[in-house]
C-alpha positions as a Markdown table, in Angstrom:
| # | Residue | x | y | z |
|---|---|---|---|---|
| 1 | Met | 32.6 | 2.3 | 9.3 |
| 2 | Pro | 29.0 | 2.9 | 7.9 |
| 3 | Ser | 28.6 | 4.6 | 4.6 |
| 4 | Ala | 26.2 | 7.3 | 4.8 |
| 5 | His | 23.9 | 5.9 | 2.9 |
| 6 | Gly | 24.3 | 2.8 | 5.4 |
| 7 | Tyr | 24.0 | 5.1 | 8.6 |
| 8 | Leu | 20.5 | 6.9 | 7.4 |
| 9 | Leu | 19.2 | 3.3 | 6.9 |
| 10 | Asn | 19.6 | 1.8 | 10.0 |
| 11 | Met | 18.3 | 5.6 | 11.3 |
| 12 | Leu | 15.1 | 5.0 | 9.4 |
| 13 | Thr | 12.5 | 3.4 | 11.2 |
| 14 | Leu | 9.3 | 1.1 | 9.2 |
| 15 | Gly | 6.6 | -0.2 | 10.2 |
| 16 | Ile | 3.8 | -2.0 | 8.0 |
| 17 | Glu | 0.1 | -1.5 | 7.6 |
| 18 | Glu | -1.7 | -3.7 | 6.0 |
| 19 | Glu | -5.6 | -3.9 | 5.1 |
| 20 | Tyr | -7.3 | -7.0 | 4.5 |
| 21 | Leu | -10.8 | -8.4 | 3.1 |
| 22 | Leu | -12.7 | -11.0 | 4.8 |
| 23 | Leu | -14.7 | -13.2 | 2.1 |
| 24 | Ala | -17.2 | -16.0 | 2.6 |
| 25 | Ala | -14.9 | -19.2 | 1.7 |
| 26 | Ala | -17.6 | -21.0 | -0.5 |
| 27 | Thr | -18.3 | -17.7 | -2.6 |
| 28 | Gly | -15.6 | -15.8 | -2.2 |
| 29 | Leu | -18.1 | -12.6 | -1.8 |
| 30 | Pro | -17.2 | -9.8 | 1.1 |
| 31 | Val | -18.4 | -10.7 | 4.4 |
| 32 | Ala | -19.0 | -8.1 | 7.3 |
| 33 | Arg | -17.4 | -10.2 | 10.0 |
| 34 | Ala | -15.3 | -7.3 | 11.2 |
| 35 | Ala | -16.4 | -6.9 | 14.5 |
| 36 | Gln | -16.3 | -11.2 | 14.9 |
| 37 | Val | -13.3 | -11.5 | 13.8 |
| 38 | Arg | -11.8 | -8.1 | 15.8 |
| 39 | Glu | -13.2 | -9.8 | 18.8 |
| 40 | Ala | -11.6 | -13.9 | 18.4 |
| 41 | Ala | -8.6 | -11.9 | 17.4 |
| 42 | Arg | -7.9 | -10.2 | 21.2 |
| 43 | Leu | -8.0 | -14.3 | 22.1 |
| 44 | Gln | -5.0 | -14.8 | 19.9 |
| 45 | Pro | -2.2 | -15.1 | 21.7 |
| 46 | Trp | 0.3 | -13.9 | 19.3 |
| 47 | Leu | -1.7 | -10.7 | 18.5 |
| 48 | Glu | -1.2 | -7.8 | 20.7 |
| 49 | Arg | -4.0 | -5.1 | 22.2 |
| 50 | Gly | -3.9 | -2.5 | 19.9 |
| 51 | Glu | -2.5 | -4.5 | 16.5 |
| 52 | Val | -6.1 | -5.4 | 14.8 |
| 53 | Gln | -8.0 | -2.2 | 14.0 |
| 54 | Arg | -11.3 | -1.3 | 12.0 |
| 55 | Glu | -11.2 | -0.2 | 8.9 |
| 56 | Leu | -14.5 | 1.7 | 6.5 |
| 57 | Leu | -16.1 | -1.2 | 5.8 |
| 58 | Gln | -17.5 | -4.0 | 7.9 |
| 59 | Ala | -16.0 | -6.8 | 5.6 |
| 60 | Gln | -12.4 | -4.9 | 6.6 |
| 61 | Val | -9.7 | -5.2 | 9.1 |
| 62 | Glu | -6.0 | -3.9 | 9.2 |
| 63 | Val | -3.2 | -4.3 | 10.9 |
| 64 | Ala | 0.0 | -2.3 | 12.0 |
| 65 | Thr | 3.7 | -3.8 | 12.9 |
| 66 | Pro | 5.7 | -2.5 | 15.6 |
| 67 | Ile | 8.5 | 0.2 | 14.8 |
| 68 | Cys | 11.3 | -1.8 | 13.1 |
| 69 | Arg | 14.6 | -1.2 | 12.0 |
| 70 | Glu | 15.1 | -4.2 | 10.1 |
| 71 | Leu | 13.1 | -6.2 | 7.3 |
| 72 | Glu | 13.2 | -9.2 | 9.0 |
| 73 | Glu | 11.6 | -7.9 | 12.1 |
| 74 | Ala | 9.0 | -6.6 | 9.9 |
| 75 | Gly | 8.2 | -9.7 | 8.1 |
| 76 | Gly | 8.6 | -11.9 | 11.4 |
| 77 | His | 5.7 | -9.2 | 12.9 |
| 78 | Leu | 3.5 | -9.7 | 9.3 |
| 79 | Leu | 3.6 | -13.3 | 9.3 |
| 80 | Arg | 2.5 | -13.5 | 12.7 |
| 81 | Met | -0.4 | -10.8 | 12.5 |
| 82 | Arg | -1.5 | -12.8 | 9.4 |
| 83 | Leu | -1.4 | -16.2 | 10.5 |
| 84 | Ala | -3.2 | -15.2 | 13.9 |
| 85 | Leu | -6.0 | -13.3 | 12.0 |
| 86 | Gly | -6.3 | -16.0 | 9.5 |
| 87 | Glu | -7.2 | -18.6 | 12.7 |
| 88 | Ala | -9.5 | -15.6 | 14.0 |
| 89 | Ala | -11.1 | -15.0 | 11.0 |
| 90 | Arg | -11.7 | -19.2 | 10.9 |
| 91 | Gln | -12.8 | -18.4 | 13.8 |
| 92 | Ala | -15.5 | -16.0 | 12.8 |
| 93 | Gly | -16.8 | -18.3 | 10.0 |
| 94 | Cys | -14.7 | -16.0 | 7.7 |
| 95 | Arg | -11.4 | -16.1 | 5.6 |
| 96 | Leu | -8.7 | -13.5 | 5.4 |
| 97 | Ala | -7.6 | -12.0 | 2.3 |
| 98 | Ala | -4.7 | -10.1 | 1.1 |
| 99 | Cys | -6.0 | -9.0 | -2.6 |
| 100 | Gly | -6.2 | -4.9 | -3.3 |
| 101 | Ala | -10.2 | -5.7 | -4.3 |
| 102 | Ala | -12.7 | -7.6 | -3.8 |
| 103 | Pro | -12.8 | -9.8 | -6.7 |
| 104 | Phe | -16.9 | -11.3 | -6.0 |
| 105 | Thr | -19.5 | -9.4 | -5.0 |
| 106 | Asp | -22.8 | -9.8 | -4.5 |
| 107 | Arg | -26.0 | -6.8 | -5.0 |
| 108 | Leu | -25.8 | -5.5 | -1.4 |
| 109 | Pro | -23.6 | -2.8 | 0.1 |
| 110 | Val | -21.2 | -4.2 | 2.4 |
| 111 | Pro | -22.1 | -1.8 | 6.1 |
| 112 | Ile | -20.0 | 0.8 | 7.2 |
| 113 | Thr | -18.1 | 0.5 | 10.9 |
| 114 | Asp | -20.5 | 2.4 | 13.4 |
| 115 | Thr | -18.3 | 5.4 | 13.5 |
| 116 | Ala | -19.2 | 9.1 | 13.6 |
| 117 | Arg | -16.1 | 9.7 | 11.0 |
| 118 | Tyr | -17.6 | 6.8 | 8.7 |
| 119 | Arg | -21.0 | 8.2 | 9.4 |
| 120 | Val | -20.4 | 11.4 | 8.4 |
| 121 | Met | -18.0 | 10.1 | 5.3 |
| 122 | His | -21.0 | 8.1 | 3.9 |
| 123 | Ser | -23.2 | 10.8 | 4.6 |
| 124 | Asp | -21.1 | 13.3 | 2.1 |
| 125 | Thr | -20.0 | 10.3 | -0.4 |
| 126 | Arg | -22.7 | 7.4 | -0.2 |
| 127 | Leu | -22.0 | 5.1 | -3.5 |
| 128 | Leu | -18.0 | 6.2 | -3.7 |
| 129 | Thr | -18.1 | 5.4 | 0.3 |
| 130 | Asp | -19.4 | 1.8 | -0.3 |
| 131 | Gln | -17.3 | 1.2 | -3.2 |
| 132 | Gln | -14.4 | 1.2 | -1.2 |
| 133 | Leu | -14.0 | -2.8 | -1.0 |
| 134 | Ile | -10.4 | -2.2 | -1.7 |
| 135 | Thr | -7.4 | -2.8 | 0.7 |
| 136 | Gly | -4.1 | -1.5 | 0.7 |
| 137 | Met | -0.3 | -1.3 | 2.2 |
| 138 | His | 1.0 | 1.7 | 3.8 |
| 139 | Val | 4.6 | 1.9 | 4.9 |
| 140 | His | 5.6 | 4.6 | 7.6 |
| 141 | Leu | 9.3 | 5.6 | 7.6 |
| 142 | Gly | 11.0 | 7.5 | 10.9 |
| 143 | Ile | 12.0 | 11.0 | 9.5 |
| 144 | Pro | 14.2 | 13.7 | 11.7 |
| 145 | Asp | 12.0 | 16.3 | 11.1 |
| 146 | Arg | 9.2 | 17.2 | 8.6 |
| 147 | Gly | 11.5 | 19.2 | 6.4 |
| 148 | Ala | 13.4 | 15.2 | 5.6 |
| 149 | Gly | 9.5 | 14.1 | 4.8 |
| 150 | Val | 8.7 | 16.5 | 2.5 |
| 151 | Ala | 12.7 | 15.5 | 0.3 |
| 152 | Val | 11.2 | 11.8 | 1.1 |
| 153 | Ile | 7.7 | 12.9 | -0.9 |
| 154 | Asn | 9.9 | 14.8 | -3.0 |
| 155 | Gly | 11.9 | 12.1 | -4.1 |
| 156 | Leu | 9.6 | 9.0 | -4.1 |
| 157 | Arg | 7.1 | 10.8 | -6.2 |
| 158 | Pro | 8.7 | 9.6 | -9.5 |
| 159 | Trp | 9.0 | 6.2 | -8.4 |
| 160 | Leu | 5.6 | 5.7 | -7.6 |
| 161 | Pro | 4.5 | 4.5 | -10.8 |
| 162 | Leu | 6.6 | 1.8 | -11.0 |
| 163 | Leu | 6.0 | 0.8 | -7.3 |
| 164 | Ile | 2.3 | 0.7 | -8.3 |
| 165 | Ala | 2.8 | -1.5 | -11.1 |
| 166 | Leu | 4.9 | -4.1 | -9.1 |
| 167 | Ala | 2.6 | -4.0 | -6.3 |
| 168 | Ala | -0.5 | -4.3 | -8.5 |
| 169 | Asn | -2.7 | -7.4 | -6.8 |
| 170 | Ser | -6.7 | -5.6 | -7.6 |
| 171 | Pro | -7.6 | -6.6 | -11.5 |
| 172 | Leu | -11.1 | -8.3 | -10.3 |
| 173 | Trp | -13.9 | -6.1 | -9.0 |
| 174 | Gln | -17.5 | -6.9 | -8.8 |
| 175 | Asn | -17.3 | -10.0 | -10.8 |
| 176 | Thr | -15.3 | -8.8 | -13.8 |
| 177 | Asp | -12.2 | -8.8 | -15.4 |
| 178 | Thr | -11.3 | -4.9 | -15.1 |
| 179 | Gly | -8.6 | -5.1 | -17.7 |
| 180 | Phe | -6.7 | -3.3 | -14.7 |
| 181 | Ala | -3.7 | -4.5 | -12.8 |
| 182 | Ser | -4.5 | -1.8 | -10.1 |
| 183 | Trp | -8.1 | -1.3 | -10.4 |
| 184 | Arg | -7.8 | -0.4 | -6.4 |
| 185 | Thr | -5.7 | 2.5 | -7.9 |
| 186 | Ile | -8.5 | 4.1 | -9.9 |
| 187 | Val | -11.1 | 3.7 | -7.6 |
| 188 | Phe | -8.6 | 5.8 | -4.2 |
| 189 | Gly | -8.2 | 8.6 | -7.4 |
| 190 | Arg | -12.1 | 9.5 | -6.8 |
| 191 | Trp | -11.5 | 11.3 | -3.5 |
| 192 | Pro | -10.5 | 14.8 | -3.9 |
| 193 | Val | -7.1 | 15.4 | -3.0 |
| 194 | Ser | -5.8 | 11.7 | -4.0 |
| 195 | Gly | -3.1 | 10.4 | -6.1 |
| 196 | Pro | 0.6 | 11.9 | -6.3 |
| 197 | Pro | 0.9 | 14.6 | -4.6 |
| 198 | Pro | 2.8 | 17.8 | -5.7 |
| 199 | Val | 6.5 | 19.1 | -5.9 |
| 200 | Phe | 6.5 | 20.4 | -2.0 |
| 201 | Asp | 8.8 | 24.0 | -1.0 |
| 202 | Gly | 9.8 | 22.7 | 2.1 |
| 203 | Ala | 7.7 | 21.6 | 5.2 |
| 204 | Asp | 6.3 | 25.1 | 5.5 |
| 205 | Asp | 5.2 | 24.7 | 2.0 |
| 206 | Tyr | 3.0 | 21.3 | 2.4 |
| 207 | Asp | 1.8 | 22.6 | 5.7 |
| 208 | Arg | 0.3 | 25.7 | 4.0 |
| 209 | Arg | -1.3 | 24.3 | 1.4 |
| 210 | Thr | -3.0 | 21.2 | 3.4 |
| 211 | Arg | -3.8 | 24.0 | 5.9 |
| 212 | Glu | -5.6 | 26.1 | 2.8 |
| 213 | Leu | -7.7 | 22.4 | 1.4 |
| 214 | Val | -9.1 | 22.5 | 5.4 |
| 215 | Glu | -9.4 | 26.1 | 5.7 |
| 216 | Gly | -11.4 | 26.2 | 2.6 |
| 217 | Gly | -14.0 | 24.1 | 3.1 |
| 218 | Leu | -12.9 | 21.2 | 0.2 |
| 219 | Ile | -12.1 | 18.5 | 2.6 |
| 220 | Arg | -13.2 | 17.7 | 6.1 |
| 221 | Asp | -9.8 | 17.4 | 8.1 |
| 222 | Ile | -6.2 | 16.3 | 7.4 |
| 223 | Gly | -7.1 | 13.3 | 7.6 |
| 224 | Gln | -8.6 | 13.4 | 4.4 |
| 225 | Val | -5.3 | 14.1 | 2.3 |
| 226 | Tyr | -5.2 | 11.0 | 0.5 |
| 227 | Trp | -2.2 | 11.5 | -1.7 |
| 228 | His | 0.2 | 8.1 | -2.3 |
| 229 | Ile | 2.4 | 10.0 | 0.4 |
| 230 | Arg | 2.1 | 12.4 | 2.9 |
| 231 | Leu | 3.4 | 13.2 | 6.6 |
| 232 | Ser | 2.0 | 11.9 | 9.2 |
| 233 | Glu | 0.1 | 14.5 | 11.5 |
| 234 | His | 0.4 | 12.5 | 14.6 |
| 235 | Phe | 4.5 | 11.0 | 14.5 |
| 236 | Pro | 7.2 | 12.3 | 13.0 |
| 237 | Thr | 6.8 | 9.6 | 9.9 |
| 238 | Val | 6.4 | 9.9 | 6.3 |
| 239 | Glu | 3.7 | 7.5 | 4.6 |
| 240 | Ile | 4.1 | 5.8 | 1.4 |
| 241 | Arg | 0.3 | 4.6 | 0.7 |
| 242 | Ala | 0.5 | 4.0 | -3.1 |
| 243 | Met | 0.9 | 0.0 | -3.1 |
| 244 | Asp | -2.0 | -2.5 | -3.2 |
| 245 | Val | -1.8 | -4.7 | -0.2 |
| 246 | Gln | 0.3 | -7.9 | -1.4 |
| 247 | Leu | -0.9 | -11.8 | -1.6 |
| 248 | Arg | 2.5 | -12.8 | -0.3 |
| 249 | Pro | 3.6 | -11.5 | 3.0 |
| 250 | Asp | 7.5 | -11.8 | 1.5 |
| 251 | Glu | 6.2 | -9.4 | -1.0 |
| 252 | Ala | 5.1 | -6.5 | 1.5 |
| 253 | Val | 8.7 | -7.0 | 2.5 |
| 254 | Met | 10.1 | -6.4 | -0.4 |
| 255 | Leu | 8.4 | -3.6 | -1.3 |
| 256 | Ala | 9.1 | -1.8 | 2.0 |
| 257 | Gly | 12.6 | -2.8 | 1.7 |
| 258 | Ile | 12.0 | -0.4 | -1.7 |
| 259 | Val | 10.8 | 2.3 | -0.4 |
| 260 | Arg | 13.1 | 3.0 | 2.1 |
| 261 | Ala | 16.2 | 2.5 | 0.1 |
| 262 | Leu | 14.6 | 4.7 | -2.4 |
| 263 | Ala | 13.8 | 7.0 | 0.9 |
| 264 | Val | 17.0 | 6.8 | 1.7 |
| 265 | Arg | 19.2 | 7.7 | -1.3 |
| 266 | Ala | 16.6 | 10.7 | -2.1 |
| 267 | Leu | 17.9 | 12.0 | 1.6 |
| 268 | Gly | 21.1 | 11.5 | 0.4 |
| 269 | Asp | 20.7 | 13.2 | -2.9 |
| 270 | Ala | 18.8 | 15.9 | -0.9 |
| 271 | Glu | 22.1 | 17.0 | 0.9 |
| 272 | Ala | 23.8 | 16.9 | -1.8 |
| 273 | Gly | 22.3 | 19.0 | -4.0 |
| 274 | His | 21.3 | 17.1 | -6.3 |
| 275 | Gly | 18.9 | 14.2 | -7.5 |
| 276 | Ile | 16.0 | 13.0 | -9.7 |
| 277 | Pro | 14.2 | 16.0 | -11.9 |
| 278 | Pro | 11.1 | 16.6 | -10.6 |
| 279 | Val | 8.6 | 15.1 | -12.9 |
| 280 | Glu | 5.8 | 17.0 | -14.1 |
| 281 | Gln | 2.5 | 16.7 | -12.5 |
| 282 | Glu | 0.4 | 15.8 | -15.4 |
| 283 | Val | 3.4 | 13.2 | -16.9 |
| 284 | Leu | 3.2 | 11.5 | -13.3 |
| 285 | Ala | -0.3 | 11.2 | -13.3 |
| 286 | Ala | -0.5 | 9.6 | -16.4 |
| 287 | Ala | 2.0 | 7.4 | -15.5 |
| 288 | Val | 0.2 | 5.9 | -12.1 |
| 289 | Trp | -2.2 | 5.7 | -14.8 |
| 290 | His | -0.5 | 3.4 | -17.0 |
| 291 | Gly | 1.1 | 1.4 | -14.3 |
| 292 | Ala | -2.3 | 1.0 | -13.1 |
| 293 | Arg | -3.4 | -0.2 | -16.3 |
| 294 | His | -0.2 | -2.6 | -16.9 |
| 295 | Gly | 1.0 | -3.7 | -13.8 |
| 296 | Cys | 4.4 | -4.9 | -14.6 |
| 297 | Thr | 3.0 | -6.9 | -18.6 |
| 298 | Ser | 3.6 | -4.1 | -20.3 |
| 299 | Thr | 6.1 | -1.0 | -20.3 |
| 300 | Val | 6.2 | 1.1 | -17.0 |
| 301 | Phe | 7.5 | 4.6 | -16.8 |
| 302 | Asp | 11.4 | 5.0 | -15.8 |
| 303 | Pro | 12.1 | 7.8 | -14.0 |
| 304 | Leu | 15.6 | 8.0 | -14.7 |
| 305 | Ser | 14.7 | 7.5 | -18.6 |
| 306 | Gly | 11.7 | 10.0 | -18.0 |
| 307 | Arg | 9.9 | 7.5 | -20.5 |
| 308 | Leu | 8.3 | 4.8 | -20.6 |
| 309 | Ser | 10.7 | 1.2 | -20.4 |
| 310 | Asn | 10.2 | -2.3 | -20.3 |
| 311 | Ala | 9.3 | -3.5 | -17.1 |
| 312 | Cys | 12.5 | -5.5 | -16.2 |
| 313 | Asp | 15.2 | -2.7 | -17.3 |
| 314 | Ala | 13.1 | -0.3 | -15.5 |
| 315 | Val | 13.7 | -2.6 | -12.5 |
| 316 | Ala | 17.6 | -3.4 | -13.3 |
| 317 | Ala | 17.5 | 0.8 | -13.6 |
| 318 | Leu | 15.7 | 1.2 | -10.0 |
| 319 | Leu | 18.0 | -1.9 | -8.5 |
| 320 | Asp | 21.4 | 0.3 | -9.8 |
| 321 | His | 19.9 | 3.5 | -8.3 |
| 322 | Ile | 19.7 | 1.6 | -4.7 |
| 323 | Asp | 22.6 | -0.6 | -4.5 |
| 324 | Pro | 24.8 | 2.0 | -2.9 |
| 325 | Val | 22.1 | 1.8 | -0.1 |
| 326 | Ile | 21.3 | -2.0 | -0.1 |
| 327 | Glu | 24.5 | -3.2 | -1.0 |
| 328 | Glu | 26.2 | -3.9 | 2.1 |
| 329 | Ser | 23.1 | -3.8 | 4.4 |
| 330 | Ala | 20.8 | -7.5 | 4.6 |
| 331 | Asp | 18.0 | -5.8 | 3.2 |
| 332 | Arg | 19.6 | -6.9 | 0.0 |
| 333 | Arg | 18.2 | -10.8 | 0.7 |
| 334 | His | 15.0 | -9.5 | 1.2 |
| 335 | Ile | 14.3 | -7.4 | -1.6 |
| 336 | Val | 16.7 | -8.7 | -4.7 |
| 337 | Pro | 15.3 | -12.4 | -4.9 |
| 338 | Val | 11.8 | -11.9 | -3.8 |
| 339 | Leu | 11.9 | -8.8 | -6.8 |
| 340 | Glu | 13.5 | -11.3 | -9.0 |
| 341 | Arg | 10.6 | -13.9 | -8.5 |
| 342 | Leu | 7.7 | -11.1 | -8.9 |
| 343 | Leu | 9.1 | -10.6 | -12.4 |
| 344 | Arg | 9.5 | -14.7 | -13.6 |
| 345 | Asp | 6.5 | -15.2 | -12.2 |
| 346 | Gly | 4.2 | -12.4 | -12.2 |
| 347 | Asn | 2.7 | -9.8 | -9.4 |
| 348 | Gly | -0.5 | -10.3 | -7.7 |
| 349 | Ala | -2.6 | -8.9 | -10.2 |
| 350 | Ala | -1.0 | -11.6 | -12.9 |
| 351 | Arg | -1.3 | -15.0 | -10.9 |
| 352 | Gln | -4.8 | -14.0 | -10.1 |
| 353 | Leu | -5.9 | -13.6 | -13.5 |
| 354 | Arg | -3.7 | -17.0 | -14.3 |
| 355 | Arg | -4.9 | -19.1 | -11.7 |
| 356 | Leu | -8.9 | -18.1 | -12.3 |
| 357 | Arg | -8.6 | -18.7 | -16.3 |
| 358 | Ala | -7.2 | -21.7 | -15.4 |
| 359 | Ala | -9.3 | -23.4 | -12.4 |
| 360 | Gly | -12.0 | -20.9 | -11.9 |
| 361 | Arg | -13.8 | -18.9 | -9.5 |
| 362 | Ser | -13.0 | -21.1 | -6.4 |
| 363 | Ala | -9.1 | -22.2 | -7.0 |
| 364 | Leu | -8.7 | -18.1 | -7.3 |
| 365 | Val | -10.5 | -17.8 | -3.9 |
| 366 | Ser | -8.7 | -20.5 | -2.4 |
| 367 | Met | -5.2 | -19.2 | -4.0 |
| 368 | Ile | -5.7 | -15.8 | -2.2 |
| 369 | Ile | -6.5 | -17.4 | 1.3 |
| 370 | Glu | -3.6 | -19.9 | 1.2 |
| 371 | Gln | -0.9 | -17.1 | -0.2 |
| 372 | Thr | -2.4 | -14.4 | 2.3 |
| 373 | Thr | -1.0 | -16.1 | 5.3 |
| 374 | Gly | 2.6 | -17.8 | 3.7 |
| 375 | Ala | 1.1 | -21.6 | 3.4 |
């Protein structure tokens, strides 16, 4: 008979969205070829209708996996879509790049995608919109109801700094080493309702507080709630949006597996009436900034101790925390070995900087392109 954790793991479906940049192969500069790439993708037999989507800027595209029950299934879809979309990008004269921020840019901004929503956003926030040459990965978890979704939000909040540190893959920005492992986190944090969410007292509290933001005219619509974790307004899912897009598809699967395992643990703890004590908002915001700054090269925030800890020790505590969820699951082999390799070889940010310093700009661009499609 499966354990309670195993039952929840089987019940929580997941889907992964990934955003990519389109780069010139020779220079690594963003190129406005999204329309041509989407048209070439339409003719790719390995891509289904609706899997490739528009993004804010014309040098970006997005994919979304189908609803999955197993990590292996999600990983298969990601690899399939990356390979097919990579071929579509080559046919359109550019390359697909899974890096969290455009490492190199020229003087002119990339045009926005011409939709009514994006035109309004650009009118409201011109420079901020122009600077959204950043790409993330979003994990959607199927939930039985919005109350369960709020329990997941509250339970995952303390783990956001560690997730951001592990996923950091955007150290370069406008031809400069930013000194941050995840510059994307800093750029995206400029929006008015962004960063780690507060603690909510149930679904009604979540709905009231987000509704007041819109009704008070502080944001245009509910879609501009950009917290690192939020409830979907269209589907029975909770969306975790804190992480940079990953260089390698197996790292994206690993992170999605950790997120789902943490959600299962949070739901089980909430049902049992216990869990990790809430982290104060100012502490969490500072810990997220610290994770974005240092990635895995220094200390990270460990929510179980409530303080900064060596990255390896914090990951060991994480694995102990989710072990009851994954110990009898196939998810374990998609999480533990990949996580161990990431700690040994460095996350995407560390590997980008290492390649740039060792071999220069063209070698970095080649590495990003090759690892994006699993080559």
